[in-house]
Structure formats: C-alpha cells, structure tokens
Amino acid sequence: MIAVVQFGGSNCDRDAVRALSDLGFEAERVWHEDPLPEETTGIVLPGGFSYGDYLRGGAMAARSPIMKSVREAAAEGVPVLGVCNGAQIGCESGLTPGAFTTNASARFQCEHVYLRVENADTRWTAAYEEGEVIELPIAHGEGRFELDAERYEELEADDRILFRYCDEDGNVTDEANPNGSLGNVAGVLGDSESVAVLMPHPERASLPQLGNTDGRGVLAGFEG
Amino acid sequence: MTTYTATVTVRLKRGVLDPEAETTKRALERLGFELDALRFTERYEVDLDAADADEAETRADEMAERLLANPTIHDYEVAVAEA
C-alpha cells in the first residue's frame, strides 16, 4: 500500500491517490499524526502548503514526527517520492540534497513546463528515454533549486539529477527555466535511488481524461 | 535560573539570490531612493530560562541549526542578553 502523507495544508494528496489508483496501485491517505501503516510499500509526500509555508516551504512538516518514520522507511529501501511541497519537505528533512527556495521571479509560477529526462536509469524515470522531453505542470512560489557548487558537482557526477527544465526541443536554457533553478534542476535523487523529489506535478498529468499522461512514468516508479 | 533573550539572526549566504530583496530594492529606486544593495535578514527573539548565558546560547544555537535556518542556503548568528 502506498501511503500518501497528508499534512495540514496538503492539497495534492487526493490527486496523488487518484492517479496512483488509476495506475493500479493501492494508495491511501495517511494523516501525519497517525503512524505509517505496517503494510506501507511506498510513500508520497504530496504537494500543497503544509503548515501554511510558515518559516520556509516544507520546514515545519520536515520536522513533524511522521517524518522520522518516513526516514526510517526510506533507509530500509521503501520508495519515497516528494512532489512540490513534498519536494521542499524532502530537502528540508535531509532526505534529498539542496533546497527549493523563492522563485527568481519572486512570483508564484503556475504553468506547463518541459522537462528533459537526464537519467533514465532509475525506477522513477525507467519509463522514459534519456534525453526525452516530457511536459508537466508546475505550481509553486518556492521552487528555485539551490546547492553549493561543490555538492552540485558531486550531484552531477553521481548522475542524481532526474529532470532539468528545458524548451520544447530539449534545450536547457535560461528562458526555459521557470524559477531560476541552479542548472535548471527540477528533480533529484536522494542518497539512494529509492528516494526522489521534483517540483513539477506528475500526479496532475496522469489521468487520460486530463489530456496529458506524461507524469505516469514517474508514479510507475513505485513498481520498482 | 536566569531569563535570557537569545536573538537569532538568519540571513542568506552571500551569493544566494534573494528575489524579494531585489524586488524591494527596485521599489525603493522607483520611489527615488539611491542604493547599491539591499539584504533581508530574519530575526528571532527567543526568551528562555537557563543556568547561564553559555547554556542559553547553546540551546538557541541548536534551535537555529535544527529549524530556524536551512544550512544549505543560510548563515546565522546568535546573541544572548539577560531579558
């Protein structure tokens, strides 16, 4: 069962359950004050505005008690996917490197973006080809990826960058970077391949009736 | 025990873009002010009882390390005074 952790202020938890169910997974929302169910085989940290984005996006949720269980599960190899606010929570909790902070525009960006698949050799990207361009929606005010130069080089060397913002033809340019992210980074792996975070929303691009199913491949990563 | 106020100042590391500060700087310039740069800091004032100033500082330092600052993008400093 995939546990979609619902914090106060999460708002993509239902979308995640619905998209995962459509892919044939058993998925349930789990309130952050409840324990993770024993039968948890995967974890989604969904988008939203947990704790009203107080202090920094994801800062409060990252220190909530359930995140201890999430970190323990991740250490045992349970796949964990953080989306948008869930990506901020992943970075704030140390599950994934870097930080997602205020967009360079200082505005909330709500639009469709193109992403280039940088590493197709992970469970989260196996459905794609390396270099493939997919389209996903973003909706965030704090999505600018930041990391010090030394650790960024390590991240690149270790092939832990999953997606970069690009144009329709796959060119990674400043114009195609919606939030000023370092290296146009939109999604990264944690210390192990089982943990990934990304700012764009695969669960909002997974149901055929919504006209775009480019995100299904990311969610399919729970199959392993 | 003495009551102290620990002032925790959190600021972006040099070189990390601050879009809100840039926007504020531009707004000041539109109002006719001349300035070279503008930086935001966040300041937290924490009242706490501790045996001495060192203990108060250690505790406030841990608060900054674990929550108030994000070490990836922030530097912080702690100053303690009797409340």
PDB file of C-alpha atoms in Angstrom:
ATOM      1  CA  MET A   1       0.000   0.000   0.000  1.00  0.00           C
ATOM      2  CA  ILE A   2       1.353   3.431  -0.948  1.00  0.00           C
ATOM      3  CA  ALA A   3       0.912   5.913   1.888  1.00  0.00           C
ATOM      4  CA  VAL A   4       0.201   9.467   0.754  1.00  0.00           C
ATOM      5  CA  VAL A   5       1.100  11.532   3.806  1.00  0.00           C
ATOM      6  CA  GLN A   6      -1.442  14.256   4.443  1.00  0.00           C
ATOM      7  CA  PHE A   7      -0.214  17.238   6.427  1.00  0.00           C
ATOM      8  CA  GLY A   8      -2.423  20.138   7.460  1.00  0.00           C
ATOM      9  CA  GLY A   9      -2.372  22.222   4.280  1.00  0.00           C
ATOM     10  CA  SER A  10      -1.538  19.419   1.837  1.00  0.00           C
ATOM     11  CA  ASN A  11      -3.762  19.800  -1.221  1.00  0.00           C
ATOM     12  CA  CYS A  12      -2.461  17.317  -3.805  1.00  0.00           C
ATOM     13  CA  ASP A  13      -2.967  14.240  -1.612  1.00  0.00           C
ATOM     14  CA  ARG A  14      -6.295  13.261  -3.238  1.00  0.00           C
ATOM     15  CA  ASP A  15      -4.865  13.824  -6.728  1.00  0.00           C
ATOM     16  CA  ALA A  16      -1.949  11.549  -5.882  1.00  0.00           C
ATOM     17  CA  VAL A  17      -4.235   8.777  -4.560  1.00  0.00           C
ATOM     18  CA  ARG A  18      -6.439   9.028  -7.642  1.00  0.00           C
ATOM     19  CA  ALA A  19      -3.540   8.985 -10.108  1.00  0.00           C
ATOM     20  CA  LEU A  20      -1.857   6.072  -8.318  1.00  0.00           C
ATOM     21  CA  SER A  21      -5.153   4.149  -8.204  1.00  0.00           C
ATOM     22  CA  ASP A  22      -5.588   4.712 -11.937  1.00  0.00           C
ATOM     23  CA  LEU A  23      -2.178   3.104 -12.416  1.00  0.00           C
ATOM     24  CA  GLY A  24      -3.370   0.076 -10.455  1.00  0.00           C
ATOM     25  CA  PHE A  25      -1.671   0.826  -7.139  1.00  0.00           C
ATOM     26  CA  GLU A  26      -3.360   0.559  -3.808  1.00  0.00           C
ATOM     27  CA  ALA A  27      -2.921   4.024  -2.294  1.00  0.00           C
ATOM     28  CA  GLU A  28      -4.333   5.693   0.791  1.00  0.00           C
ATOM     29  CA  ARG A  29      -4.030   8.998   2.537  1.00  0.00           C
ATOM     30  CA  VAL A  30      -2.348   8.797   5.938  1.00  0.00           C
ATOM     31  CA  TRP A  31      -2.808  11.711   8.351  1.00  0.00           C
ATOM     32  CA  HIS A  32       0.568  12.947   9.573  1.00  0.00           C
ATOM     33  CA  GLU A  33      -0.325  12.441  13.229  1.00  0.00           C
ATOM     34  CA  ASP A  34      -1.126   8.763  12.622  1.00  0.00           C
ATOM     35  CA  PRO A  35       1.568   6.104  12.368  1.00  0.00           C
ATOM     36  CA  LEU A  36       2.630   4.807   8.965  1.00  0.00           C
ATOM     37  CA  PRO A  37       0.655   1.590   8.322  1.00  0.00           C
ATOM     38  CA  GLU A  38       2.672  -1.633   8.682  1.00  0.00           C
ATOM     39  CA  GLU A  39       1.837  -2.604   5.098  1.00  0.00           C
ATOM     40  CA  THR A  40       3.388   0.573   3.650  1.00  0.00           C
ATOM     41  CA  THR A  41       5.329  -0.297   0.493  1.00  0.00           C
ATOM     42  CA  GLY A  42       5.752   3.240  -0.817  1.00  0.00           C
ATOM     43  CA  ILE A  43       5.384   6.820   0.409  1.00  0.00           C
ATOM     44  CA  VAL A  44       4.277  10.007  -1.329  1.00  0.00           C
ATOM     45  CA  LEU A  45       4.938  13.420   0.197  1.00  0.00           C
ATOM     46  CA  PRO A  46       2.308  15.381  -1.732  1.00  0.00           C
ATOM     47  CA  GLY A  47       2.090  18.994  -2.831  1.00  0.00           C
ATOM     48  CA  GLY A  48       0.304  21.765  -1.006  1.00  0.00           C
ATOM     49  CA  PHE A  49       1.109  24.324   1.628  1.00  0.00           C
ATOM     50  CA  SER A  50       1.830  22.292   4.743  1.00  0.00           C
ATOM     51  CA  TYR A  51       1.770  24.441   7.879  1.00  0.00           C
ATOM     52  CA  GLY A  52       0.918  27.431   5.701  1.00  0.00           C
ATOM     53  CA  ASP A  53       4.506  27.503   4.394  1.00  0.00           C
ATOM     54  CA  TYR A  54       5.455  29.114   7.710  1.00  0.00           C
ATOM     55  CA  LEU A  55       9.192  29.783   8.076  1.00  0.00           C
ATOM     56  CA  ARG A  56      10.010  28.150   4.690  1.00  0.00           C
ATOM     57  CA  GLY A  57       8.078  25.813   2.412  1.00  0.00           C
ATOM     58  CA  GLY A  58       8.254  22.343   3.971  1.00  0.00           C
ATOM     59  CA  ALA A  59      10.272  23.423   7.027  1.00  0.00           C
ATOM     60  CA  MET A  60       7.643  22.552   9.627  1.00  0.00           C
ATOM     61  CA  ALA A  61       6.424  19.331   8.012  1.00  0.00           C
ATOM     62  CA  ALA A  62      10.031  18.126   7.673  1.00  0.00           C
ATOM     63  CA  ARG A  63      10.320  18.193  11.484  1.00  0.00           C
ATOM     64  CA  SER A  64       6.965  16.551  12.197  1.00  0.00           C
ATOM     65  CA  PRO A  65       7.060  13.151  13.977  1.00  0.00           C
ATOM     66  CA  ILE A  66       5.882  11.113  10.955  1.00  0.00           C
ATOM     67  CA  MET A  67       8.997  12.179   9.044  1.00  0.00           C
ATOM     68  CA  LYS A  68      11.104  10.108  11.434  1.00  0.00           C
ATOM     69  CA  SER A  69       9.137   7.044  10.276  1.00  0.00           C
ATOM     70  CA  VAL A  70       9.467   8.193   6.646  1.00  0.00           C
ATOM     71  CA  ARG A  71      13.257   8.477   7.026  1.00  0.00           C
ATOM     72  CA  GLU A  72      13.421   5.042   8.660  1.00  0.00           C
ATOM     73  CA  ALA A  73      11.298   3.516   5.882  1.00  0.00           C
ATOM     74  CA  ALA A  74      13.477   5.199   3.246  1.00  0.00           C
ATOM     75  CA  ALA A  75      16.595   3.800   4.922  1.00  0.00           C
ATOM     76  CA  GLU A  76      15.054   0.324   4.603  1.00  0.00           C
ATOM     77  CA  GLY A  77      14.568   0.887   0.879  1.00  0.00           C
ATOM     78  CA  VAL A  78      10.866   1.829   0.808  1.00  0.00           C
ATOM     79  CA  PRO A  79      10.466   4.136  -2.210  1.00  0.00           C
ATOM     80  CA  VAL A  80       9.652   7.752  -1.325  1.00  0.00           C
ATOM     81  CA  LEU A  81       8.504  10.388  -3.825  1.00  0.00           C
ATOM     82  CA  GLY A  82       8.187  14.061  -2.882  1.00  0.00           C
ATOM     83  CA  VAL A  83       6.252  16.359  -5.199  1.00  0.00           C
ATOM     84  CA  CYS A  84       6.263  20.184  -4.991  1.00  0.00           C
ATOM     85  CA  ASN A  85       5.726  20.924  -1.281  1.00  0.00           C
ATOM     86  CA  GLY A  86       6.724  17.299  -0.776  1.00  0.00           C
ATOM     87  CA  ALA A  87       9.988  18.075  -2.579  1.00  0.00           C
ATOM     88  CA  GLN A  88      10.586  21.000  -0.225  1.00  0.00           C
ATOM     89  CA  ILE A  89       9.867  18.671   2.703  1.00  0.00           C
ATOM     90  CA  GLY A  90      12.291  16.096   1.286  1.00  0.00           C
ATOM     91  CA  CYS A  91      15.102  18.636   1.090  1.00  0.00           C
ATOM     92  CA  GLU A  92      14.290  20.250   4.448  1.00  0.00           C
ATOM     93  CA  SER A  93      14.347  16.831   6.101  1.00  0.00           C
ATOM     94  CA  GLY A  94      17.694  15.913   4.569  1.00  0.00           C
ATOM     95  CA  LEU A  95      16.256  13.031   2.509  1.00  0.00           C
ATOM     96  CA  THR A  96      17.400  14.777  -0.656  1.00  0.00           C
ATOM     97  CA  PRO A  97      20.172  17.320  -1.306  1.00  0.00           C
ATOM     98  CA  GLY A  98      19.773  21.045  -1.820  1.00  0.00           C
ATOM     99  CA  ALA A  99      16.946  23.455  -1.101  1.00  0.00           C
ATOM    100  CA  PHE A 100      13.953  24.727  -3.041  1.00  0.00           C
ATOM    101  CA  THR A 101      13.628  28.427  -2.309  1.00  0.00           C
ATOM    102  CA  THR A 102      11.938  31.585  -3.608  1.00  0.00           C
ATOM    103  CA  ASN A 103      11.499  31.704  -7.401  1.00  0.00           C
ATOM    104  CA  ALA A 104      13.840  34.151  -9.136  1.00  0.00           C
ATOM    105  CA  SER A 105      10.736  35.974 -10.367  1.00  0.00           C
ATOM    106  CA  ALA A 106       9.563  36.366  -6.739  1.00  0.00           C
ATOM    107  CA  ARG A 107       6.191  35.250  -8.110  1.00  0.00           C
ATOM    108  CA  PHE A 108       4.059  32.136  -7.819  1.00  0.00           C
ATOM    109  CA  GLN A 109       4.543  30.302 -11.134  1.00  0.00           C
ATOM    110  CA  CYS A 110       1.597  28.226 -12.352  1.00  0.00           C
ATOM    111  CA  GLU A 111       2.180  26.910 -15.864  1.00  0.00           C
ATOM    112  CA  HIS A 112       3.114  23.922 -18.001  1.00  0.00           C
ATOM    113  CA  VAL A 113       6.828  23.298 -18.440  1.00  0.00           C
ATOM    114  CA  TYR A 114       9.013  20.962 -20.461  1.00  0.00           C
ATOM    115  CA  LEU A 115      11.470  18.687 -18.728  1.00  0.00           C
ATOM    116  CA  ARG A 116      14.400  16.778 -20.145  1.00  0.00           C
ATOM    117  CA  VAL A 117      14.986  13.333 -18.668  1.00  0.00           C
ATOM    118  CA  GLU A 118      18.610  13.399 -17.523  1.00  0.00           C
ATOM    119  CA  ASN A 119      18.941   9.900 -16.124  1.00  0.00           C
ATOM    120  CA  ALA A 120      16.539   7.208 -17.343  1.00  0.00           C
ATOM    121  CA  ASP A 121      18.278   4.512 -15.353  1.00  0.00           C
ATOM    122  CA  THR A 122      16.224   4.944 -12.150  1.00  0.00           C
ATOM    123  CA  ARG A 123      12.926   3.494 -11.003  1.00  0.00           C
ATOM    124  CA  TRP A 124      11.323   6.960 -11.330  1.00  0.00           C
ATOM    125  CA  THR A 125      12.429   7.518 -14.935  1.00  0.00           C
ATOM    126  CA  ALA A 126      12.680   3.994 -16.377  1.00  0.00           C
ATOM    127  CA  ALA A 127       9.522   4.636 -18.412  1.00  0.00           C
ATOM    128  CA  TYR A 128      11.338   7.344 -20.371  1.00  0.00           C
ATOM    129  CA  GLU A 129      14.378   7.552 -22.629  1.00  0.00           C
ATOM    130  CA  GLU A 130      17.388   9.604 -21.583  1.00  0.00           C
ATOM    131  CA  GLY A 131      17.044  12.981 -23.265  1.00  0.00           C
ATOM    132  CA  GLU A 132      13.271  12.555 -23.760  1.00  0.00           C
ATOM    133  CA  VAL A 133      11.219  15.716 -23.291  1.00  0.00           C
ATOM    134  CA  ILE A 134       8.064  15.490 -21.195  1.00  0.00           C
ATOM    135  CA  GLU A 135       5.510  18.129 -20.247  1.00  0.00           C
ATOM    136  CA  LEU A 136       4.282  18.597 -16.674  1.00  0.00           C
ATOM    137  CA  PRO A 137       2.531  21.369 -14.757  1.00  0.00           C
ATOM    138  CA  ILE A 138       4.245  23.402 -12.036  1.00  0.00           C
ATOM    139  CA  ALA A 139       2.561  25.488  -9.343  1.00  0.00           C
ATOM    140  CA  HIS A 140       4.971  26.936  -6.820  1.00  0.00           C
ATOM    141  CA  GLY A 141       6.422  30.093  -5.330  1.00  0.00           C
ATOM    142  CA  GLU A 142       9.486  28.396  -3.841  1.00  0.00           C
ATOM    143  CA  GLY A 143      10.902  26.105  -6.495  1.00  0.00           C
ATOM    144  CA  ARG A 144      14.341  27.514  -7.218  1.00  0.00           C
ATOM    145  CA  PHE A 145      16.860  24.736  -6.629  1.00  0.00           C
ATOM    146  CA  GLU A 146      19.935  25.874  -4.693  1.00  0.00           C
ATOM    147  CA  LEU A 147      23.034  23.956  -3.679  1.00  0.00           C
ATOM    148  CA  ASP A 148      26.663  24.921  -3.107  1.00  0.00           C
ATOM    149  CA  ALA A 149      28.958  24.471  -6.099  1.00  0.00           C
ATOM    150  CA  GLU A 150      30.931  21.575  -4.646  1.00  0.00           C
ATOM    151  CA  ARG A 151      27.909  19.446  -3.779  1.00  0.00           C
ATOM    152  CA  TYR A 152      26.257  20.316  -7.080  1.00  0.00           C
ATOM    153  CA  GLU A 153      29.274  18.922  -8.920  1.00  0.00           C
ATOM    154  CA  GLU A 154      29.009  15.738  -6.862  1.00  0.00           C
ATOM    155  CA  LEU A 155      25.316  15.514  -7.695  1.00  0.00           C
ATOM    156  CA  GLU A 156      26.066  15.755 -11.405  1.00  0.00           C
ATOM    157  CA  ALA A 157      28.987  13.328 -11.161  1.00  0.00           C
ATOM    158  CA  ASP A 158      26.771  10.806  -9.347  1.00  0.00           C
ATOM    159  CA  ASP A 159      24.059  11.183 -12.017  1.00  0.00           C
ATOM    160  CA  ARG A 160      21.464  12.111  -9.389  1.00  0.00           C
ATOM    161  CA  ILE A 161      19.730  14.806 -11.439  1.00  0.00           C
ATOM    162  CA  LEU A 162      16.493  13.333 -12.810  1.00  0.00           C
ATOM    163  CA  PHE A 163      14.954  16.247 -14.731  1.00  0.00           C
ATOM    164  CA  ARG A 164      16.002  19.670 -15.983  1.00  0.00           C
ATOM    165  CA  TYR A 165      13.692  22.426 -17.235  1.00  0.00           C
ATOM    166  CA  CYS A 166      14.102  22.782 -20.990  1.00  0.00           C
ATOM    167  CA  ASP A 167      12.356  24.103 -24.086  1.00  0.00           C
ATOM    168  CA  GLU A 168      10.064  22.022 -26.293  1.00  0.00           C
ATOM    169  CA  ASP A 169      13.074  20.675 -28.190  1.00  0.00           C
ATOM    170  CA  GLY A 170      15.003  19.674 -25.084  1.00  0.00           C
ATOM    171  CA  ASN A 171      17.408  22.628 -24.955  1.00  0.00           C
ATOM    172  CA  VAL A 172      18.258  23.522 -21.367  1.00  0.00           C
ATOM    173  CA  THR A 173      18.208  27.329 -21.489  1.00  0.00           C
ATOM    174  CA  ASP A 174      17.709  30.251 -19.105  1.00  0.00           C
ATOM    175  CA  GLU A 175      14.496  31.143 -20.956  1.00  0.00           C
ATOM    176  CA  ALA A 176      13.103  27.673 -20.257  1.00  0.00           C
ATOM    177  CA  ASN A 177      13.984  27.904 -16.553  1.00  0.00           C
ATOM    178  CA  PRO A 178      10.742  28.977 -14.845  1.00  0.00           C
ATOM    179  CA  ASN A 179      12.165  29.708 -11.405  1.00  0.00           C
ATOM    180  CA  GLY A 180      15.907  30.321 -11.710  1.00  0.00           C
ATOM    181  CA  SER A 181      16.888  26.830 -10.516  1.00  0.00           C
ATOM    182  CA  LEU A 182      20.608  26.069 -10.412  1.00  0.00           C
ATOM    183  CA  GLY A 183      21.405  24.099 -13.571  1.00  0.00           C
ATOM    184  CA  ASN A 184      17.664  24.155 -14.450  1.00  0.00           C
ATOM    185  CA  VAL A 185      17.265  21.294 -11.964  1.00  0.00           C
ATOM    186  CA  ALA A 186      13.638  20.235 -11.481  1.00  0.00           C
ATOM    187  CA  GLY A 187      14.095  16.900  -9.708  1.00  0.00           C
ATOM    188  CA  VAL A 188      16.834  14.947  -7.934  1.00  0.00           C
ATOM    189  CA  LEU A 189      17.530  11.625  -6.270  1.00  0.00           C
ATOM    190  CA  GLY A 190      18.318  11.238  -2.586  1.00  0.00           C
ATOM    191  CA  ASP A 191      21.293   9.301  -1.261  1.00  0.00           C
ATOM    192  CA  SER A 192      19.715   6.137  -2.601  1.00  0.00           C
ATOM    193  CA  GLU A 193      17.765   5.618  -5.803  1.00  0.00           C
ATOM    194  CA  SER A 194      14.616   4.837  -3.851  1.00  0.00           C
ATOM    195  CA  VAL A 195      14.114   8.478  -2.812  1.00  0.00           C
ATOM    196  CA  ALA A 196      13.289  11.197  -5.348  1.00  0.00           C
ATOM    197  CA  VAL A 197      11.820  14.695  -5.288  1.00  0.00           C
ATOM    198  CA  LEU A 198      10.631  17.011  -8.029  1.00  0.00           C
ATOM    199  CA  MET A 199       8.842  20.355  -8.163  1.00  0.00           C
ATOM    200  CA  PRO A 200       6.591  19.598 -11.197  1.00  0.00           C
ATOM    201  CA  HIS A 201       3.420  17.577 -10.622  1.00  0.00           C
ATOM    202  CA  PRO A 202       3.344  14.120 -12.252  1.00  0.00           C
ATOM    203  CA  GLU A 203       0.043  13.309 -10.485  1.00  0.00           C
ATOM    204  CA  ARG A 204      -1.619  16.200 -12.337  1.00  0.00           C
ATOM    205  CA  ALA A 205      -0.562  14.700 -15.654  1.00  0.00           C
ATOM    206  CA  SER A 206      -1.504  11.054 -15.184  1.00  0.00           C
ATOM    207  CA  LEU A 207      -5.219  10.678 -15.927  1.00  0.00           C
ATOM    208  CA  PRO A 208      -6.101  10.231 -19.635  1.00  0.00           C
ATOM    209  CA  GLN A 209      -9.199  12.410 -19.264  1.00  0.00           C
ATOM    210  CA  LEU A 210      -6.969  15.371 -18.328  1.00  0.00           C
ATOM    211  CA  GLY A 211      -5.277  15.259 -21.708  1.00  0.00           C
ATOM    212  CA  ASN A 212      -1.690  14.707 -20.585  1.00  0.00           C
ATOM    213  CA  THR A 213      -0.279  11.489 -19.185  1.00  0.00           C
ATOM    214  CA  ASP A 214       3.424  12.348 -19.281  1.00  0.00           C
ATOM    215  CA  GLY A 215       3.600  12.036 -15.493  1.00  0.00           C
ATOM    216  CA  ARG A 216       2.514   8.390 -15.303  1.00  0.00           C
ATOM    217  CA  GLY A 217       6.057   7.173 -15.759  1.00  0.00           C
ATOM    218  CA  VAL A 218       7.208   8.897 -12.573  1.00  0.00           C
ATOM    219  CA  LEU A 219       4.426   7.353 -10.479  1.00  0.00           C
ATOM    220  CA  ALA A 220       5.064   3.975 -12.112  1.00  0.00           C
ATOM    221  CA  GLY A 221       8.373   4.112 -10.241  1.00  0.00           C
ATOM    222  CA  PHE A 222       6.607   2.610  -7.241  1.00  0.00           C
ATOM    223  CA  GLU A 223       6.560  -0.708  -9.110  1.00  0.00           C
ATOM    224  CA  GLY A 224      10.329  -0.746  -8.687  1.00  0.00           C
TER     225      GLY A 224
ATOM    226  CA  MET B   1      17.963  30.222  36.582  1.00  0.00           C
ATOM    227  CA  THR B   2      18.046  33.492  34.703  1.00  0.00           C
ATOM    228  CA  THR B   3      15.785  34.598  31.900  1.00  0.00           C
ATOM    229  CA  TYR B   4      17.654  35.413  28.721  1.00  0.00           C
ATOM    230  CA  THR B   5      16.647  36.661  25.304  1.00  0.00           C
ATOM    231  CA  ALA B   6      18.538  34.898  22.556  1.00  0.00           C
ATOM    232  CA  THR B   7      18.475  36.799  19.290  1.00  0.00           C
ATOM    233  CA  VAL B   8      18.917  34.525  16.288  1.00  0.00           C
ATOM    234  CA  THR B   9      19.676  36.321  13.034  1.00  0.00           C
ATOM    235  CA  VAL B  10      19.270  34.239   9.875  1.00  0.00           C
ATOM    236  CA  ARG B  11      20.467  35.525   6.517  1.00  0.00           C
ATOM    237  CA  LEU B  12      21.001  34.071   3.056  1.00  0.00           C
ATOM    238  CA  LYS B  13      24.574  33.062   2.339  1.00  0.00           C
ATOM    239  CA  ARG B  14      26.462  35.522   0.176  1.00  0.00           C
ATOM    240  CA  GLY B  15      25.898  34.693  -3.448  1.00  0.00           C
ATOM    241  CA  VAL B  16      22.435  33.157  -2.970  1.00  0.00           C
ATOM    242  CA  LEU B  17      19.906  35.192  -4.949  1.00  0.00           C
ATOM    243  CA  ASP B  18      17.239  36.949  -2.869  1.00  0.00           C
ATOM    244  CA  PRO B  19      14.383  37.809  -5.255  1.00  0.00           C
ATOM    245  CA  GLU B  20      12.319  39.511  -2.552  1.00  0.00           C
ATOM    246  CA  ALA B  21      15.198  41.801  -1.634  1.00  0.00           C
ATOM    247  CA  GLU B  22      15.796  42.579  -5.332  1.00  0.00           C
ATOM    248  CA  THR B  23      12.120  43.432  -5.779  1.00  0.00           C
ATOM    249  CA  THR B  24      12.196  45.638  -2.681  1.00  0.00           C
ATOM    250  CA  LYS B  25      15.354  47.377  -3.915  1.00  0.00           C
ATOM    251  CA  ARG B  26      13.673  48.153  -7.238  1.00  0.00           C
ATOM    252  CA  ALA B  27      10.620  49.528  -5.429  1.00  0.00           C
ATOM    253  CA  LEU B  28      12.839  51.842  -3.361  1.00  0.00           C
ATOM    254  CA  GLU B  29      14.534  53.012  -6.556  1.00  0.00           C
ATOM    255  CA  ARG B  30      11.142  53.725  -8.115  1.00  0.00           C
ATOM    256  CA  LEU B  31      10.458  55.952  -5.107  1.00  0.00           C
ATOM    257  CA  GLY B  32      13.597  57.910  -5.975  1.00  0.00           C
ATOM    258  CA  PHE B  33      15.986  56.464  -3.378  1.00  0.00           C
ATOM    259  CA  GLU B  34      19.561  55.708  -4.388  1.00  0.00           C
ATOM    260  CA  LEU B  35      21.073  52.499  -3.026  1.00  0.00           C
ATOM    261  CA  ASP B  36      23.696  49.931  -4.049  1.00  0.00           C
ATOM    262  CA  ALA B  37      22.227  46.812  -2.499  1.00  0.00           C
ATOM    263  CA  LEU B  38      19.647  45.633  -0.014  1.00  0.00           C
ATOM    264  CA  ARG B  39      19.589  42.456   2.069  1.00  0.00           C
ATOM    265  CA  PHE B  40      16.855  40.869   4.152  1.00  0.00           C
ATOM    266  CA  THR B  41      17.570  39.139   7.424  1.00  0.00           C
ATOM    267  CA  GLU B  42      15.188  37.222   9.635  1.00  0.00           C
ATOM    268  CA  ARG B  43      15.481  37.875  13.338  1.00  0.00           C
ATOM    269  CA  TYR B  44      14.041  35.605  16.007  1.00  0.00           C
ATOM    270  CA  GLU B  45      13.927  36.668  19.653  1.00  0.00           C
ATOM    271  CA  VAL B  46      13.702  33.667  21.937  1.00  0.00           C
ATOM    272  CA  ASP B  47      13.054  34.115  25.664  1.00  0.00           C
ATOM    273  CA  LEU B  48      14.320  31.201  27.728  1.00  0.00           C
ATOM    274  CA  ASP B  49      15.444  30.326  31.256  1.00  0.00           C
ATOM    275  CA  ALA B  50      18.971  28.985  31.536  1.00  0.00           C
ATOM    276  CA  ALA B  51      21.659  28.490  34.195  1.00  0.00           C
ATOM    277  CA  ASP B  52      23.981  30.901  32.414  1.00  0.00           C
ATOM    278  CA  ALA B  53      24.473  32.753  29.127  1.00  0.00           C
ATOM    279  CA  ASP B  54      26.525  29.909  27.662  1.00  0.00           C
ATOM    280  CA  GLU B  55      23.708  27.420  28.137  1.00  0.00           C
ATOM    281  CA  ALA B  56      21.192  29.880  26.654  1.00  0.00           C
ATOM    282  CA  GLU B  57      23.445  30.371  23.642  1.00  0.00           C
ATOM    283  CA  THR B  58      23.977  26.632  23.151  1.00  0.00           C
ATOM    284  CA  ARG B  59      20.239  25.996  23.180  1.00  0.00           C
ATOM    285  CA  ALA B  60      19.452  28.867  20.800  1.00  0.00           C
ATOM    286  CA  ASP B  61      22.249  27.690  18.522  1.00  0.00           C
ATOM    287  CA  GLU B  62      20.653  24.242  18.342  1.00  0.00           C
ATOM    288  CA  MET B  63      17.267  25.823  17.524  1.00  0.00           C
ATOM    289  CA  ALA B  64      18.866  27.686  14.629  1.00  0.00           C
ATOM    290  CA  GLU B  65      20.722  24.596  13.442  1.00  0.00           C
ATOM    291  CA  ARG B  66      17.713  22.306  13.536  1.00  0.00           C
ATOM    292  CA  LEU B  67      14.872  24.560  12.356  1.00  0.00           C
ATOM    293  CA  LEU B  68      15.245  28.332  12.123  1.00  0.00           C
ATOM    294  CA  ALA B  69      17.978  28.238   9.464  1.00  0.00           C
ATOM    295  CA  ASN B  70      18.457  25.944   6.493  1.00  0.00           C
ATOM    296  CA  PRO B  71      22.221  25.330   6.353  1.00  0.00           C
ATOM    297  CA  THR B  72      22.091  24.820   2.577  1.00  0.00           C
ATOM    298  CA  ILE B  73      21.217  28.467   1.961  1.00  0.00           C
ATOM    299  CA  HIS B  74      21.542  30.284   5.296  1.00  0.00           C
ATOM    300  CA  ASP B  75      24.161  31.582   7.710  1.00  0.00           C
ATOM    301  CA  TYR B  76      23.057  32.512  11.202  1.00  0.00           C
ATOM    302  CA  GLU B  77      24.361  34.100  14.366  1.00  0.00           C
ATOM    303  CA  VAL B  78      23.176  34.000  17.952  1.00  0.00           C
ATOM    304  CA  ALA B  79      23.484  36.759  20.547  1.00  0.00           C
ATOM    305  CA  VAL B  80      22.330  36.343  24.158  1.00  0.00           C
ATOM    306  CA  ALA B  81      21.389  39.012  26.672  1.00  0.00           C
ATOM    307  CA  GLU B  82      19.628  38.952  30.046  1.00  0.00           C
ATOM    308  CA  ALA B  83      15.958  39.682  29.474  1.00  0.00           C
TER     309      ALA B  83
END
